[in-house]
């Protein structure tokens, strides 16, 4: 069984976005005098405003191991907390319930909170799925200490 997983894709205005980087979470930062919301990658502090959903053929345990390793690398001990991945799994649950492969996840910052939205797949986003899938899979396996 595959898990629909958001994978970063670079867009104009994103900083350091690396195509194919699996999502770790979200962040709000300041750019000049305004706040901006970003999706944050798992293998580094890369960010994008968009991610494409790909059908990742890894188990929940493999994904959790990778995400916990990522958190522990940037914030020692944080990935070991039982609730450390709650937000990520809530997001993945939403993607699974409402999304399809190739759909685009985007992030916006409202006046009071951040919101995530899903947009239907386009021909362009569907065309990105194979390469993003291969890259995300290999990066997650490397993070989790497994070799594919």
mmCIF file of C-alpha atoms in Angstrom:
data_model
loop_
_atom_site.group_PDB
_atom_site.id
_atom_site.type_symbol
_atom_site.label_atom_id
_atom_site.label_comp_id
_atom_site.label_asym_id
_atom_site.label_seq_id
_atom_site.Cartn_x
_atom_site.Cartn_y
_atom_site.Cartn_z
ATOM 1 C CA UNK A 1 0.000 0.000 0.000
ATOM 2 C CA UNK A 2 1.335 3.447 -0.858
ATOM 3 C CA UNK A 3 1.108 6.665 1.149
ATOM 4 C CA UNK A 4 0.359 9.951 -0.605
ATOM 5 C CA UNK A 5 3.321 12.071 0.402
ATOM 6 C CA UNK A 6 3.955 15.778 -0.351
ATOM 7 C CA UNK A 7 7.270 16.347 -2.101
ATOM 8 C CA UNK A 8 8.744 19.824 -2.534
ATOM 9 C CA UNK A 9 9.011 21.376 -5.929
ATOM 10 C CA UNK A 10 10.719 24.709 -6.563
ATOM 11 C CA UNK A 11 8.653 27.701 -7.611
ATOM 12 C CA UNK A 12 9.486 31.326 -8.201
ATOM 13 C CA UNK A 13 9.953 33.074 -4.873
ATOM 14 C CA UNK A 14 10.930 29.970 -2.904
ATOM 15 C CA UNK A 15 14.350 29.899 -1.291
ATOM 16 C CA UNK A 16 16.732 26.950 -1.564
ATOM 17 C CA UNK A 17 13.968 24.673 -2.855
ATOM 18 C CA UNK A 18 15.250 21.307 -3.974
ATOM 19 C CA UNK A 19 12.973 19.279 -6.234
ATOM 20 C CA UNK A 20 12.157 15.885 -4.813
ATOM 21 C CA UNK A 21 12.758 16.685 -1.170
ATOM 22 C CA UNK A 22 10.225 15.014 1.146
ATOM 23 C CA UNK A 23 8.209 17.301 3.391
ATOM 24 C CA UNK A 24 9.080 17.553 7.086
ATOM 25 C CA UNK A 25 6.707 20.291 8.146
ATOM 26 C CA UNK A 26 5.785 23.938 7.849
ATOM 27 C CA UNK A 27 7.306 27.167 9.076
ATOM 28 C CA UNK A 28 6.577 30.862 9.185
ATOM 29 C CA UNK A 29 9.407 33.282 8.573
ATOM 30 C CA UNK A 30 9.861 36.997 8.000
ATOM 31 C CA UNK A 31 10.800 38.429 4.644
ATOM 32 C CA UNK A 32 11.279 42.127 5.006
ATOM 33 C CA UNK A 33 8.288 43.469 6.905
ATOM 34 C CA UNK A 34 5.901 40.589 6.143
ATOM 35 C CA UNK A 35 5.421 37.068 7.397
ATOM 36 C CA UNK A 36 5.559 34.223 4.873
ATOM 37 C CA UNK A 37 4.539 30.568 5.277
ATOM 38 C CA UNK A 38 6.635 27.775 3.784
ATOM 39 C CA UNK A 39 6.683 24.007 3.485
ATOM 40 C CA UNK A 40 9.994 22.746 4.903
ATOM 41 C CA UNK A 41 11.970 19.830 3.504
ATOM 42 C CA UNK A 42 13.147 16.831 5.490
ATOM 43 C CA UNK A 43 16.762 16.536 4.399
ATOM 44 C CA UNK A 44 17.679 20.178 5.046
ATOM 45 C CA UNK A 45 16.078 23.508 5.834
ATOM 46 C CA UNK A 46 14.999 23.908 2.237
ATOM 47 C CA UNK A 47 11.635 25.446 1.611
ATOM 48 C CA UNK A 48 8.968 25.820 -1.015
ATOM 49 C CA UNK A 49 5.447 27.125 -1.243
ATOM 50 C CA UNK A 50 4.303 24.094 -3.226
ATOM 51 C CA UNK A 51 4.543 20.311 -2.963
ATOM 52 C CA UNK A 52 3.255 17.599 -5.302
ATOM 53 C CA UNK A 53 1.559 14.508 -3.859
ATOM 54 C CA UNK A 54 3.292 11.282 -4.873
ATOM 55 C CA UNK A 55 2.282 7.679 -4.055
ATOM 56 C CA UNK A 56 5.233 6.646 -1.895
ATOM 57 C CA UNK A 57 5.642 2.870 -1.566
ATOM 58 C CA UNK A 58 7.271 2.970 1.861
ATOM 59 C CA UNK A 59 5.734 1.775 5.115
ATOM 60 C CA UNK A 60 4.673 4.123 7.864
ATOM 61 C CA UNK A 61 7.528 2.725 9.982
ATOM 62 C CA UNK A 62 10.101 3.594 7.303
ATOM 63 C CA UNK A 63 8.726 7.119 6.916
ATOM 64 C CA UNK A 64 8.609 7.624 10.688
ATOM 65 C CA UNK A 65 12.209 6.446 11.080
ATOM 66 C CA UNK A 66 13.332 8.936 8.440
ATOM 67 C CA UNK A 67 11.357 11.842 9.871
ATOM 68 C CA UNK A 68 12.491 11.127 13.438
ATOM 69 C CA UNK A 69 16.122 10.930 12.273
ATOM 70 C CA UNK A 70 15.682 14.254 10.493
ATOM 71 C CA UNK A 71 14.261 15.930 13.602
ATOM 72 C CA UNK A 72 16.983 14.493 15.813
ATOM 73 C CA UNK A 73 19.647 15.739 13.427
ATOM 74 C CA UNK A 74 18.429 19.348 13.572
ATOM 75 C CA UNK A 75 17.044 19.341 17.144
ATOM 76 C CA UNK A 76 18.607 16.516 19.176
ATOM 77 C CA UNK A 77 15.996 14.559 21.128
ATOM 78 C CA UNK A 78 12.982 16.152 19.422
ATOM 79 C CA UNK A 79 12.379 13.216 17.091
ATOM 80 C CA UNK A 80 12.230 10.805 20.024
ATOM 81 C CA UNK A 81 9.141 12.407 21.546
ATOM 82 C CA UNK A 82 6.005 10.284 20.951
ATOM 83 C CA UNK A 83 4.044 13.276 19.597
ATOM 84 C CA UNK A 84 6.866 14.588 17.375
ATOM 85 C CA UNK A 85 5.225 13.449 14.133
ATOM 86 C CA UNK A 86 1.574 14.119 15.020
ATOM 87 C CA UNK A 87 1.269 17.165 12.742
ATOM 88 C CA UNK A 88 2.914 15.368 9.851
ATOM 89 C CA UNK A 89 0.580 12.363 10.140
ATOM 90 C CA UNK A 90 -2.435 14.671 10.416
ATOM 91 C CA UNK A 91 -1.324 16.332 7.176
ATOM 92 C CA UNK A 92 -0.743 12.973 5.489
ATOM 93 C CA UNK A 93 -4.210 11.878 6.632
ATOM 94 C CA UNK A 94 -5.710 14.927 4.944
ATOM 95 C CA UNK A 95 -3.727 14.213 1.772
ATOM 96 C CA UNK A 96 -4.945 10.607 1.786
ATOM 97 C CA UNK A 97 -8.582 11.582 2.365
ATOM 98 C CA UNK A 98 -8.774 14.468 -0.085
ATOM 99 C CA UNK A 99 -5.889 14.107 -2.521
ATOM 100 C CA UNK A 100 -4.727 12.110 -5.509
ATOM 101 C CA UNK A 101 -1.283 11.619 -7.028
ATOM 102 C CA UNK A 102 -0.203 14.786 -8.814
ATOM 103 C CA UNK A 103 -2.355 17.115 -6.711
ATOM 104 C CA UNK A 104 -0.531 20.207 -5.472
ATOM 105 C CA UNK A 105 -0.284 21.173 -1.798
ATOM 106 C CA UNK A 106 0.210 24.862 -1.158
ATOM 107 C CA UNK A 107 0.582 26.924 1.977
ATOM 108 C CA UNK A 108 -0.781 30.383 2.785
ATOM 109 C CA UNK A 109 -0.515 32.614 5.808
ATOM 110 C CA UNK A 110 -3.781 34.238 6.872
ATOM 111 C CA UNK A 111 -4.210 37.014 9.372
ATOM 112 C CA UNK A 112 -4.527 34.604 12.287
ATOM 113 C CA UNK A 113 -3.063 31.271 11.145
ATOM 114 C CA UNK A 114 -1.420 29.248 8.418
ATOM 115 C CA UNK A 115 -3.580 27.196 6.063
ATOM 116 C CA UNK A 116 -2.811 24.385 3.653
ATOM 117 C CA UNK A 117 -4.737 23.786 0.453
ATOM 118 C CA UNK A 118 -4.912 21.078 -2.189
ATOM 119 C CA UNK A 119 -5.310 21.884 -5.867
ATOM 120 C CA UNK A 120 -6.243 19.304 -8.482
ATOM 121 C CA UNK A 121 -3.453 17.780 -10.520
ATOM 122 C CA UNK A 122 -2.451 19.400 -13.773
ATOM 123 C CA UNK A 123 -0.642 17.851 -16.712
ATOM 124 C CA UNK A 124 2.540 19.553 -15.464
ATOM 125 C CA UNK A 125 2.226 18.304 -11.872
ATOM 126 C CA UNK A 126 1.396 14.767 -13.036
ATOM 127 C CA UNK A 127 4.514 14.852 -15.215
ATOM 128 C CA UNK A 128 6.630 15.640 -12.127
ATOM 129 C CA UNK A 129 5.403 12.626 -10.123
ATOM 130 C CA UNK A 130 7.883 9.953 -11.373
ATOM 131 C CA UNK A 131 11.047 11.987 -10.762
ATOM 132 C CA UNK A 132 9.814 13.467 -7.477
ATOM 133 C CA UNK A 133 8.786 10.009 -6.277
ATOM 134 C CA UNK A 134 12.189 8.465 -6.989
ATOM 135 C CA UNK A 135 14.023 11.321 -5.295
ATOM 136 C CA UNK A 136 11.794 11.426 -2.200
ATOM 137 C CA UNK A 137 11.979 7.653 -1.757
ATOM 138 C CA UNK A 138 15.776 7.578 -1.891
ATOM 139 C CA UNK A 139 16.120 10.571 0.435
ATOM 140 C CA UNK A 140 13.749 9.087 3.040
ATOM 141 C CA UNK A 141 15.513 5.714 2.931
ATOM 142 C CA UNK A 142 18.878 7.439 3.369
ATOM 143 C CA UNK A 143 17.556 9.477 6.304
ATOM 144 C CA UNK A 144 16.177 6.349 7.954
ATOM 145 C CA UNK A 145 19.468 4.515 7.550
ATOM 146 C CA UNK A 146 18.110 1.957 5.060
ATOM 147 C CA UNK A 147 19.509 1.257 1.645
ATOM 148 C CA UNK A 148 17.123 0.689 -1.227
#
